[in-house]
Structures are given as structure tokens and as C-alpha cells.
PDB file of N, CA and C in Angstrom:
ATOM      1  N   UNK A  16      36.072  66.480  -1.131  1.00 52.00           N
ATOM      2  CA  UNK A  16      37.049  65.474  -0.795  1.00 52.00           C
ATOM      3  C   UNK A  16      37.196  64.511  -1.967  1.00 52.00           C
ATOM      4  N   UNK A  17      38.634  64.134  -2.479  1.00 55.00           N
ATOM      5  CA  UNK A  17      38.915  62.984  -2.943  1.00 55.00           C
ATOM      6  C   UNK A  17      38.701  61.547  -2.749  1.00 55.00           C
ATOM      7  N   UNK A  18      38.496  60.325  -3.442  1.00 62.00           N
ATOM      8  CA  UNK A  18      38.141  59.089  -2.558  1.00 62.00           C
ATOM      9  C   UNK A  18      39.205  58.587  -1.372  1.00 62.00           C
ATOM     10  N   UNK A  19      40.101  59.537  -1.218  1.00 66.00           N
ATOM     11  CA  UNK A  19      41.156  59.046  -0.028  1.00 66.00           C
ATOM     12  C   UNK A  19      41.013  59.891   1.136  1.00 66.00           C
ATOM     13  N   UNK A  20      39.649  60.923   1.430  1.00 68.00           N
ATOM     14  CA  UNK A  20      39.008  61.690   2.020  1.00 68.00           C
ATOM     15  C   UNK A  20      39.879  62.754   2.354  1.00 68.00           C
ATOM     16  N   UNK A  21      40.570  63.033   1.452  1.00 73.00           N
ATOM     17  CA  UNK A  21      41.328  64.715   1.223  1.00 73.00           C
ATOM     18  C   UNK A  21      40.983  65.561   0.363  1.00 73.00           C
ATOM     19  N   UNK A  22      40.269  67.050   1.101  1.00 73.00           N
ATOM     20  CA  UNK A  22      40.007  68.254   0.621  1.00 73.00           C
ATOM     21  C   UNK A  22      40.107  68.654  -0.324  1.00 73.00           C
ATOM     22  N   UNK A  23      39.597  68.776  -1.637  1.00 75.00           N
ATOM     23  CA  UNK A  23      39.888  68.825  -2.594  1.00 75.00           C
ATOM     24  C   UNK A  23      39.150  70.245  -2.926  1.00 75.00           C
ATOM     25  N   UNK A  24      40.197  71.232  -3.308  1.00 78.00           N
ATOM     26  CA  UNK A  24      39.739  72.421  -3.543  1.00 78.00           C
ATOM     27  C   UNK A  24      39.603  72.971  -5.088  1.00 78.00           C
ATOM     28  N   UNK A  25      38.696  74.071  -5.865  1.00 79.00           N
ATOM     29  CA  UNK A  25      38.993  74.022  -7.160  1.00 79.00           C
ATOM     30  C   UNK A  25      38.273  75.507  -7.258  1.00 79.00           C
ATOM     31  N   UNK A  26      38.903  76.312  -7.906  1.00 78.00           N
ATOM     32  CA  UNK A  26      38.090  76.974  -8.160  1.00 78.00           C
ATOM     33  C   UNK A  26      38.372  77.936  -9.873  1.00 78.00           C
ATOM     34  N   UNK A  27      37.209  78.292  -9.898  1.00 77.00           N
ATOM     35  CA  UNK A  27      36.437  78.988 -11.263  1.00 77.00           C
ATOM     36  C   UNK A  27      36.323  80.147 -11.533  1.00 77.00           C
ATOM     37  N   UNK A  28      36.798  80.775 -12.597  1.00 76.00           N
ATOM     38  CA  UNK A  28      36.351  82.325 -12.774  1.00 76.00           C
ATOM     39  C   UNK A  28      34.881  82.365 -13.176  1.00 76.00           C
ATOM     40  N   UNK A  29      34.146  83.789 -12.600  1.00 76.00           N
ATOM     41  CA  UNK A  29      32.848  83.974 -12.829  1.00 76.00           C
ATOM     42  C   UNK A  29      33.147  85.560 -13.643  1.00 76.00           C
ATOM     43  N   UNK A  30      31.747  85.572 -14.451  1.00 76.00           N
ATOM     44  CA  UNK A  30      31.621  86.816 -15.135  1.00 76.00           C
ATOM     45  C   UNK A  30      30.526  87.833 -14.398  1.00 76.00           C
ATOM     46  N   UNK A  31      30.826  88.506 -14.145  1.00 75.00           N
ATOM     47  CA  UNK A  31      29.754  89.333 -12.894  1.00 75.00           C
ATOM     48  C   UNK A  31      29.662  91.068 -14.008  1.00 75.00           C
ATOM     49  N   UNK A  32      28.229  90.499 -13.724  1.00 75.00           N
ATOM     50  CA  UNK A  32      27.749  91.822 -14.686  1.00 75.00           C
ATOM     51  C   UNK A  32      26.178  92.583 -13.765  1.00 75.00           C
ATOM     52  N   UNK A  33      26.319  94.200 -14.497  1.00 74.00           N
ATOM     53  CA  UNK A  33      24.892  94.224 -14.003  1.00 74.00           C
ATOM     54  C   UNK A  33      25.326  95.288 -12.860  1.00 74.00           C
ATOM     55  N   UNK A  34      26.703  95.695 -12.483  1.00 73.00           N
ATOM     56  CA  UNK A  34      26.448  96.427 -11.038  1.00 73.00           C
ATOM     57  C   UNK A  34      26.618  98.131 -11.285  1.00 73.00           C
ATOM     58  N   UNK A  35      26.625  98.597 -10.786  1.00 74.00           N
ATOM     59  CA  UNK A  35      26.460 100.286 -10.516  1.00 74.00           C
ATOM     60  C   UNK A  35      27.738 100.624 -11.190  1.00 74.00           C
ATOM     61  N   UNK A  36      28.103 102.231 -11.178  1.00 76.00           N
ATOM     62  CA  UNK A  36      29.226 102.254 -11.390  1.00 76.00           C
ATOM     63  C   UNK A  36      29.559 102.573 -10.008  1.00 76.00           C
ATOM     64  N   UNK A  37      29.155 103.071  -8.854  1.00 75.00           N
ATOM     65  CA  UNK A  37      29.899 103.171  -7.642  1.00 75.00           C
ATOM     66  C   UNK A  37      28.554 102.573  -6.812  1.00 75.00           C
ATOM     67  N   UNK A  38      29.427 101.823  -5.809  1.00 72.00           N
ATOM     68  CA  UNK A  38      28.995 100.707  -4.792  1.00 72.00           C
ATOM     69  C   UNK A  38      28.852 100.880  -3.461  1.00 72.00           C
ATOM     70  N   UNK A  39      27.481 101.184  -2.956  1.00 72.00           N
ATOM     71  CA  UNK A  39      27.585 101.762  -1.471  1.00 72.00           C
ATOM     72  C   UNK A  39      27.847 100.299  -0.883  1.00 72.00           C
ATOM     73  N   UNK A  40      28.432 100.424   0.019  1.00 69.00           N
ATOM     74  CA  UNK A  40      28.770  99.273   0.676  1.00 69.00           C
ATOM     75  C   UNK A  40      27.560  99.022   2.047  1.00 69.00           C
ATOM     76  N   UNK A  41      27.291  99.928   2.151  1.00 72.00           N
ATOM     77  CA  UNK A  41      26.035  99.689   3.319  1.00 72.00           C
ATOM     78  C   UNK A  41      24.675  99.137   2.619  1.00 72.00           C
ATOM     79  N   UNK A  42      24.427  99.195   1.364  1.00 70.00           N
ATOM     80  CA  UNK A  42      23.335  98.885   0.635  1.00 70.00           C
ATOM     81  C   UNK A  42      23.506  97.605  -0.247  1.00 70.00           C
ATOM     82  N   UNK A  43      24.294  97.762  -0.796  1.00 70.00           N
ATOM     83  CA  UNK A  43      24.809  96.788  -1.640  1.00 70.00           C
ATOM     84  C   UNK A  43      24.482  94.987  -1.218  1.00 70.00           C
ATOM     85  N   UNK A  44      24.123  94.203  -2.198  1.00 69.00           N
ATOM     86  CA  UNK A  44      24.121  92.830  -1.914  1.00 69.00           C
ATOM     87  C   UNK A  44      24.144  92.114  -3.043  1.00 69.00           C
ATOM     88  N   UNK A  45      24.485  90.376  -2.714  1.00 70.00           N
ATOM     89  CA  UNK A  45      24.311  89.784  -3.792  1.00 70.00           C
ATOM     90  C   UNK A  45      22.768  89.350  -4.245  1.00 70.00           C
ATOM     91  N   UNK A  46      22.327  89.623  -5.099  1.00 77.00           N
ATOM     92  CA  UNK A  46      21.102  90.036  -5.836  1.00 77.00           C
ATOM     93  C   UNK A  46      20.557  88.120  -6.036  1.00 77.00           C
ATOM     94  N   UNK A  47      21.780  88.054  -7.047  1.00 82.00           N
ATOM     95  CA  UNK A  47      21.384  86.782  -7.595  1.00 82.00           C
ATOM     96  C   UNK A  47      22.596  85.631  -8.354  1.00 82.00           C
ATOM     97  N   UNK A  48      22.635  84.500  -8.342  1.00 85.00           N
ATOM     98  CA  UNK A  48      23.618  84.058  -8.747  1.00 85.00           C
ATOM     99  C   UNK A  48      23.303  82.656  -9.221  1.00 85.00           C
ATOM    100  N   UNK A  49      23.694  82.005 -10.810  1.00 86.00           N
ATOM    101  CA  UNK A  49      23.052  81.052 -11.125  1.00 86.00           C
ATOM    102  C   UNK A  49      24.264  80.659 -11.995  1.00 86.00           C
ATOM    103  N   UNK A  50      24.028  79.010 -11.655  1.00 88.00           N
ATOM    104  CA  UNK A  50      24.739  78.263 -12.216  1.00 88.00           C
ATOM    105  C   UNK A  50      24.946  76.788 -12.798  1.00 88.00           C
ATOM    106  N   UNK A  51      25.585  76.314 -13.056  1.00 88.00           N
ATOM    107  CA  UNK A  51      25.643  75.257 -14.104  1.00 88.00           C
ATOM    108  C   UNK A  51      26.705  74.061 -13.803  1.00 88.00           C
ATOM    109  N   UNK A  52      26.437  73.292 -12.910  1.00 88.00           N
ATOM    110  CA  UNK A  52      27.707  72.346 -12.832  1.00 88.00           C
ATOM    111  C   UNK A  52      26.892  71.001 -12.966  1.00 88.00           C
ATOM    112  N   UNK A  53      28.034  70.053 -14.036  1.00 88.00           N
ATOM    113  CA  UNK A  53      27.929  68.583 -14.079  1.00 88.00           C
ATOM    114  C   UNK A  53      28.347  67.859 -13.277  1.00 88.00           C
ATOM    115  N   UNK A  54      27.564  66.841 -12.189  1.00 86.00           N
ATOM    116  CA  UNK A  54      28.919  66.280 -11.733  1.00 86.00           C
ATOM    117  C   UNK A  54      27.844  65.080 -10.555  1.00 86.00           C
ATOM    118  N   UNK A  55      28.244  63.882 -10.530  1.00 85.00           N
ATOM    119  CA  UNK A  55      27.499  62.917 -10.493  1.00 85.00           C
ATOM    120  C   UNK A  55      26.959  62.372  -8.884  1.00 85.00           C
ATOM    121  N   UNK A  56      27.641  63.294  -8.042  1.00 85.00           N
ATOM    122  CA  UNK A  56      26.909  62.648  -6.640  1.00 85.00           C
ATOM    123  C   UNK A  56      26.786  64.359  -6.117  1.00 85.00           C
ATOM    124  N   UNK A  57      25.707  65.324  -6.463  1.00 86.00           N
ATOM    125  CA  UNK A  57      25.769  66.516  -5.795  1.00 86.00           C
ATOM    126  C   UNK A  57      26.075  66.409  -4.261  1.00 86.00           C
ATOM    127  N   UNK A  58      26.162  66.009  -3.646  1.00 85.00           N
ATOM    128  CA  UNK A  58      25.905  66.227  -1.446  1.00 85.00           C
ATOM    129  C   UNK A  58      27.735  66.248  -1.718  1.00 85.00           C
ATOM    130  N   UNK A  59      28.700  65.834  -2.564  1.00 84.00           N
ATOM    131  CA  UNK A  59      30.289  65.770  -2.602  1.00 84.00           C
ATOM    132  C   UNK A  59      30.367  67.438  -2.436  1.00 84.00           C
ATOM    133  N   UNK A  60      29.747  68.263  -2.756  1.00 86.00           N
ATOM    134  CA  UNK A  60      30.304  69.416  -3.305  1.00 86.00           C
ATOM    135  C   UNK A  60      29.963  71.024  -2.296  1.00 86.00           C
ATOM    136  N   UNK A  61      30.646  71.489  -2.098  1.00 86.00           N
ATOM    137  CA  UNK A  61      30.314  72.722  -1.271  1.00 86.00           C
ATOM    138  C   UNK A  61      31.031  73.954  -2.142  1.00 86.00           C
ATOM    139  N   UNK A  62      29.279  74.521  -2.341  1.00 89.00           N
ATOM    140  CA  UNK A  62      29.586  75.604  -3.361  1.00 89.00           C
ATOM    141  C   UNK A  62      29.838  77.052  -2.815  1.00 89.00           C
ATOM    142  N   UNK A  63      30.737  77.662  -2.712  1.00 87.00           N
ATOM    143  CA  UNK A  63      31.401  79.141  -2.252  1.00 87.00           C
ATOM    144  C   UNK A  63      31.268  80.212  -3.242  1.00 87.00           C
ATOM    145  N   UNK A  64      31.319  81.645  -2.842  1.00 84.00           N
ATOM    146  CA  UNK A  64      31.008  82.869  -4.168  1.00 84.00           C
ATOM    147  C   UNK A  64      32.533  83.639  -3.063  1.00 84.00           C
ATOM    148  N   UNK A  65      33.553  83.984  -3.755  1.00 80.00           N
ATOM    149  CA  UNK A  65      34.436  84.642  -3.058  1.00 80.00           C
ATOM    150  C   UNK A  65      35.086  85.687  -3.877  1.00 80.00           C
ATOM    151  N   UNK A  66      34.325  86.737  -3.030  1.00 77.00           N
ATOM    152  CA  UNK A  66      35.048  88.098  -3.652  1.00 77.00           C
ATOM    153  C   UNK A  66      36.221  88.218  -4.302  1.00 77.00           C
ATOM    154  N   UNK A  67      37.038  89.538  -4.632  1.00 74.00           N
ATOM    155  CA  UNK A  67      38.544  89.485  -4.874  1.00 74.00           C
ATOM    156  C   UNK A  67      39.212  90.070  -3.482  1.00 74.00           C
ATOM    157  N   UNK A  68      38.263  90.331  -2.625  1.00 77.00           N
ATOM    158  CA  UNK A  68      38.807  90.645  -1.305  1.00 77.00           C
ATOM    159  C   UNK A  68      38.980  88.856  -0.113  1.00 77.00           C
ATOM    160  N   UNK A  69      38.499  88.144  -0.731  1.00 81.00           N
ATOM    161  CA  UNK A  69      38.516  86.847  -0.117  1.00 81.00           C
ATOM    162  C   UNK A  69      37.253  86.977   0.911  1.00 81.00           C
ATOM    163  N   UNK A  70      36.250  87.514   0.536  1.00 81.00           N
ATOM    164  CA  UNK A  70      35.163  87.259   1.322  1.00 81.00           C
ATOM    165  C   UNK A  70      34.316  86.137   1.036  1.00 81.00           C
ATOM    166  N   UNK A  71      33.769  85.525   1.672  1.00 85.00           N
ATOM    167  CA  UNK A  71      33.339  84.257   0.892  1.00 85.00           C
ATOM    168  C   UNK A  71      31.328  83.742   1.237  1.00 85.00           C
ATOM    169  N   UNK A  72      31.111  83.268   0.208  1.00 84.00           N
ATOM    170  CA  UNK A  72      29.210  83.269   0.863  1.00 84.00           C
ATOM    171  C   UNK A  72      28.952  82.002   0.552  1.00 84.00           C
ATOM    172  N   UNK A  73      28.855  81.082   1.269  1.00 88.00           N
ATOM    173  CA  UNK A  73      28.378  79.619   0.903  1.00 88.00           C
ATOM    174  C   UNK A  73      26.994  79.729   0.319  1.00 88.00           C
ATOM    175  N   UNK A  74      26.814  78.962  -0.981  1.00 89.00           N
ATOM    176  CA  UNK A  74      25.807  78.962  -1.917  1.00 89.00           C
ATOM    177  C   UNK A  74      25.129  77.556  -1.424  1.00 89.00           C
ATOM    178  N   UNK A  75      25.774  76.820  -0.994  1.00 89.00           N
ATOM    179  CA  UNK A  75      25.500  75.110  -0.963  1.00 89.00           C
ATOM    180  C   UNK A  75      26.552  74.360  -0.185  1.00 89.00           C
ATOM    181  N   UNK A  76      25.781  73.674   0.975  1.00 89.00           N
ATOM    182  CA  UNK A  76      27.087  73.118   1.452  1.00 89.00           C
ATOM    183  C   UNK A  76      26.290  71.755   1.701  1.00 89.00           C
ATOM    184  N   UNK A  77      27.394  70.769   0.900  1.00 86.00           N
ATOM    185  CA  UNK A  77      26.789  69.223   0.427  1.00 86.00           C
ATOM    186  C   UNK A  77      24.772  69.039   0.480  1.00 86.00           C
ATOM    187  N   UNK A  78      24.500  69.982   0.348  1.00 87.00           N
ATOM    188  CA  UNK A  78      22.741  69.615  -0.140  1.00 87.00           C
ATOM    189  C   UNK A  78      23.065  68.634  -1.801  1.00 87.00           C
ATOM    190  N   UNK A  79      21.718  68.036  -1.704  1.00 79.00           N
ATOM    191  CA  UNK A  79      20.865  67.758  -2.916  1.00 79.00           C
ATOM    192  C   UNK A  79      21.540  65.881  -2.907  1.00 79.00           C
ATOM    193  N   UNK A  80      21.623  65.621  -1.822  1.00 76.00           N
ATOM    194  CA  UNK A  80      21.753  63.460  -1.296  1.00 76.00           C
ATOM    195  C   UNK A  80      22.104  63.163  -2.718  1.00 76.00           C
ATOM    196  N   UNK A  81      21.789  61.785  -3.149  1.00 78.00           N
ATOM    197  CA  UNK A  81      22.451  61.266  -4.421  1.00 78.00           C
ATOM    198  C   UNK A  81      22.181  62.073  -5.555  1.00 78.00           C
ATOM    199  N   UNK A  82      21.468  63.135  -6.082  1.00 83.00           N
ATOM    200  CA  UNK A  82      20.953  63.775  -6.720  1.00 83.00           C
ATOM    201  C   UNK A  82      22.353  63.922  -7.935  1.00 83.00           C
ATOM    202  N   UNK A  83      22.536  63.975  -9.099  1.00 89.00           N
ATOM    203  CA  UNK A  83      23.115  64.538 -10.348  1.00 89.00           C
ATOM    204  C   UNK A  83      23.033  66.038 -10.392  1.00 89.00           C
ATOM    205  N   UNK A  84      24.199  66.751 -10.933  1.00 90.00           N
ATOM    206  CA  UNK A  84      24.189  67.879 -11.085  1.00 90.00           C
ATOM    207  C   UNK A  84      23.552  69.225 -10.339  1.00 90.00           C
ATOM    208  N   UNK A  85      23.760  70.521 -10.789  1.00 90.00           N
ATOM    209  CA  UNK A  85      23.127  71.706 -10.616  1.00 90.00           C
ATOM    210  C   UNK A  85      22.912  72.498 -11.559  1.00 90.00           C
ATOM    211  N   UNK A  86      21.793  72.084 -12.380  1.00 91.00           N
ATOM    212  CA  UNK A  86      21.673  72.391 -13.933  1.00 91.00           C
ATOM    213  C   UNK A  86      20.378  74.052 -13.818  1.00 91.00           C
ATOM    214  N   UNK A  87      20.963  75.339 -14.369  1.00 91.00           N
ATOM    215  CA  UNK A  87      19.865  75.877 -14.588  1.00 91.00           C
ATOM    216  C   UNK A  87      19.876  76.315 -13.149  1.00 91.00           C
ATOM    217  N   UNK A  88      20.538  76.191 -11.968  1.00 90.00           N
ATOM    218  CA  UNK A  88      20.523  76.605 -10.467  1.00 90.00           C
ATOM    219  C   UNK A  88      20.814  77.917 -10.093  1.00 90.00           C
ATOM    220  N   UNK A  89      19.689  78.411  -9.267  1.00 91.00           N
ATOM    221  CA  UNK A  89      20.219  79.951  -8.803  1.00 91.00           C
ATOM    222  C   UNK A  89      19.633  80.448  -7.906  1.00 91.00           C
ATOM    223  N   UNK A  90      20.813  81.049  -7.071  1.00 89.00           N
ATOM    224  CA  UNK A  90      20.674  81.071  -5.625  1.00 89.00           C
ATOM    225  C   UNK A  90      19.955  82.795  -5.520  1.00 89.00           C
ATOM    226  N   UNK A  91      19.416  83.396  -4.469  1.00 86.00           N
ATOM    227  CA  UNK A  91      19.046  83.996  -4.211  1.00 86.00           C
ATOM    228  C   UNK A  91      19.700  84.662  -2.674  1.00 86.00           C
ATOM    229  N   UNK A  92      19.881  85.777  -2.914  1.00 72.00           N
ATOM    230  CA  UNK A  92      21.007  86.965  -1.969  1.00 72.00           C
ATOM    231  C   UNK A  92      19.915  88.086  -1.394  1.00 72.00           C
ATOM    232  N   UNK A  93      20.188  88.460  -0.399  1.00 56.00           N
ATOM    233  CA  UNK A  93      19.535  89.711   0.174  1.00 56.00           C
ATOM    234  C   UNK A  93      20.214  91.311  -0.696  1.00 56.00           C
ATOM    235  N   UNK A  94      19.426  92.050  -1.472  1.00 44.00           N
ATOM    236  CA  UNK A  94      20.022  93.200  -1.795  1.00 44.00           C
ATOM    237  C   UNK A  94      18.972  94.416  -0.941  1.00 44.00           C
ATOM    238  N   UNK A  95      19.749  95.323  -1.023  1.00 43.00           N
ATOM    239  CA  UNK A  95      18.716  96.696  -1.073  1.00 43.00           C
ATOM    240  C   UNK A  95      18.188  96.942  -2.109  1.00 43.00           C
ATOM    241  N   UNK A  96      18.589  96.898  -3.357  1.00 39.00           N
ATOM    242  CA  UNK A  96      18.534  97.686  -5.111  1.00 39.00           C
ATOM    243  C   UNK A  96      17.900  96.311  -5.413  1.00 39.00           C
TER     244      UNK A  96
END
């Protein structure tokens, strides 16, 4: 949200490396995912991972109270592999 408490959406291209060349979908998971954002009151921010199919996996939703940034951060996913 903006300081006029409207939704403020944004989003980022990611570089995704590291996967098979063919993808069982019954096995398959997100392994691991780490990242790097500046930004001065972390609990403002709800962090999403969304496919190109629009599937979406909340990484963070407003954690870390007055806390600065998510420096060096990485989340951890259920895989089979």
C-alpha cells in the first residue's frame, strides 16, 4: 500500500536457472529462491513468486515489524529432486 492506503502493486523479472530439460509435474517443486530487496519498513511488503501460468507462492506476507530490507534472503520450497 501507498501512504493513502492503496494497493500498490510492482512487479520484477527473475532469472530462473538450474531446471531439467523436461518437468514432471507430479515431482517437481520450488527448490529454492533468494533474494535481495532495499527498502526501509520490511512488514509494508508482501513478497509473491508467480509463474508464467499466473500461479502464485507467497514468499512473505508483511513479516520482519520495523526491520530494513531483505538482504542475502532465501526462502526454502518443498521439491522431490
Amino acid at each position: 500500500h501507498d501512504y493513502s492506503g492503496v494497493a500498490v502493486s510492482q512487479y520484477f523479472p527473475c532469472i530462473v536457472s538450474g531446471l531439467p530439460n523436461s518437468i514432471d509435474s507430479l515431482t517437481f517443486g520450488l527448490e529454492r529462491i533468494c533474494i535481495d530487496i532495499t527498502h526501509t519498513y520490511d512488514r509494508d511488503l508482501q513478497i509473491e513468486l508467480m509463474s508464467p501460468d499466473s500461479f502464485v507462492v507467497m514468499l512473505s506476507n508483511r513479516n520482519g515489524d520495523g526491520g530494513d530490507n531483505f538482504t542475502n534472503t532465501c526462502f526454502r520450497g518443498h521439491s522431490a529432486n
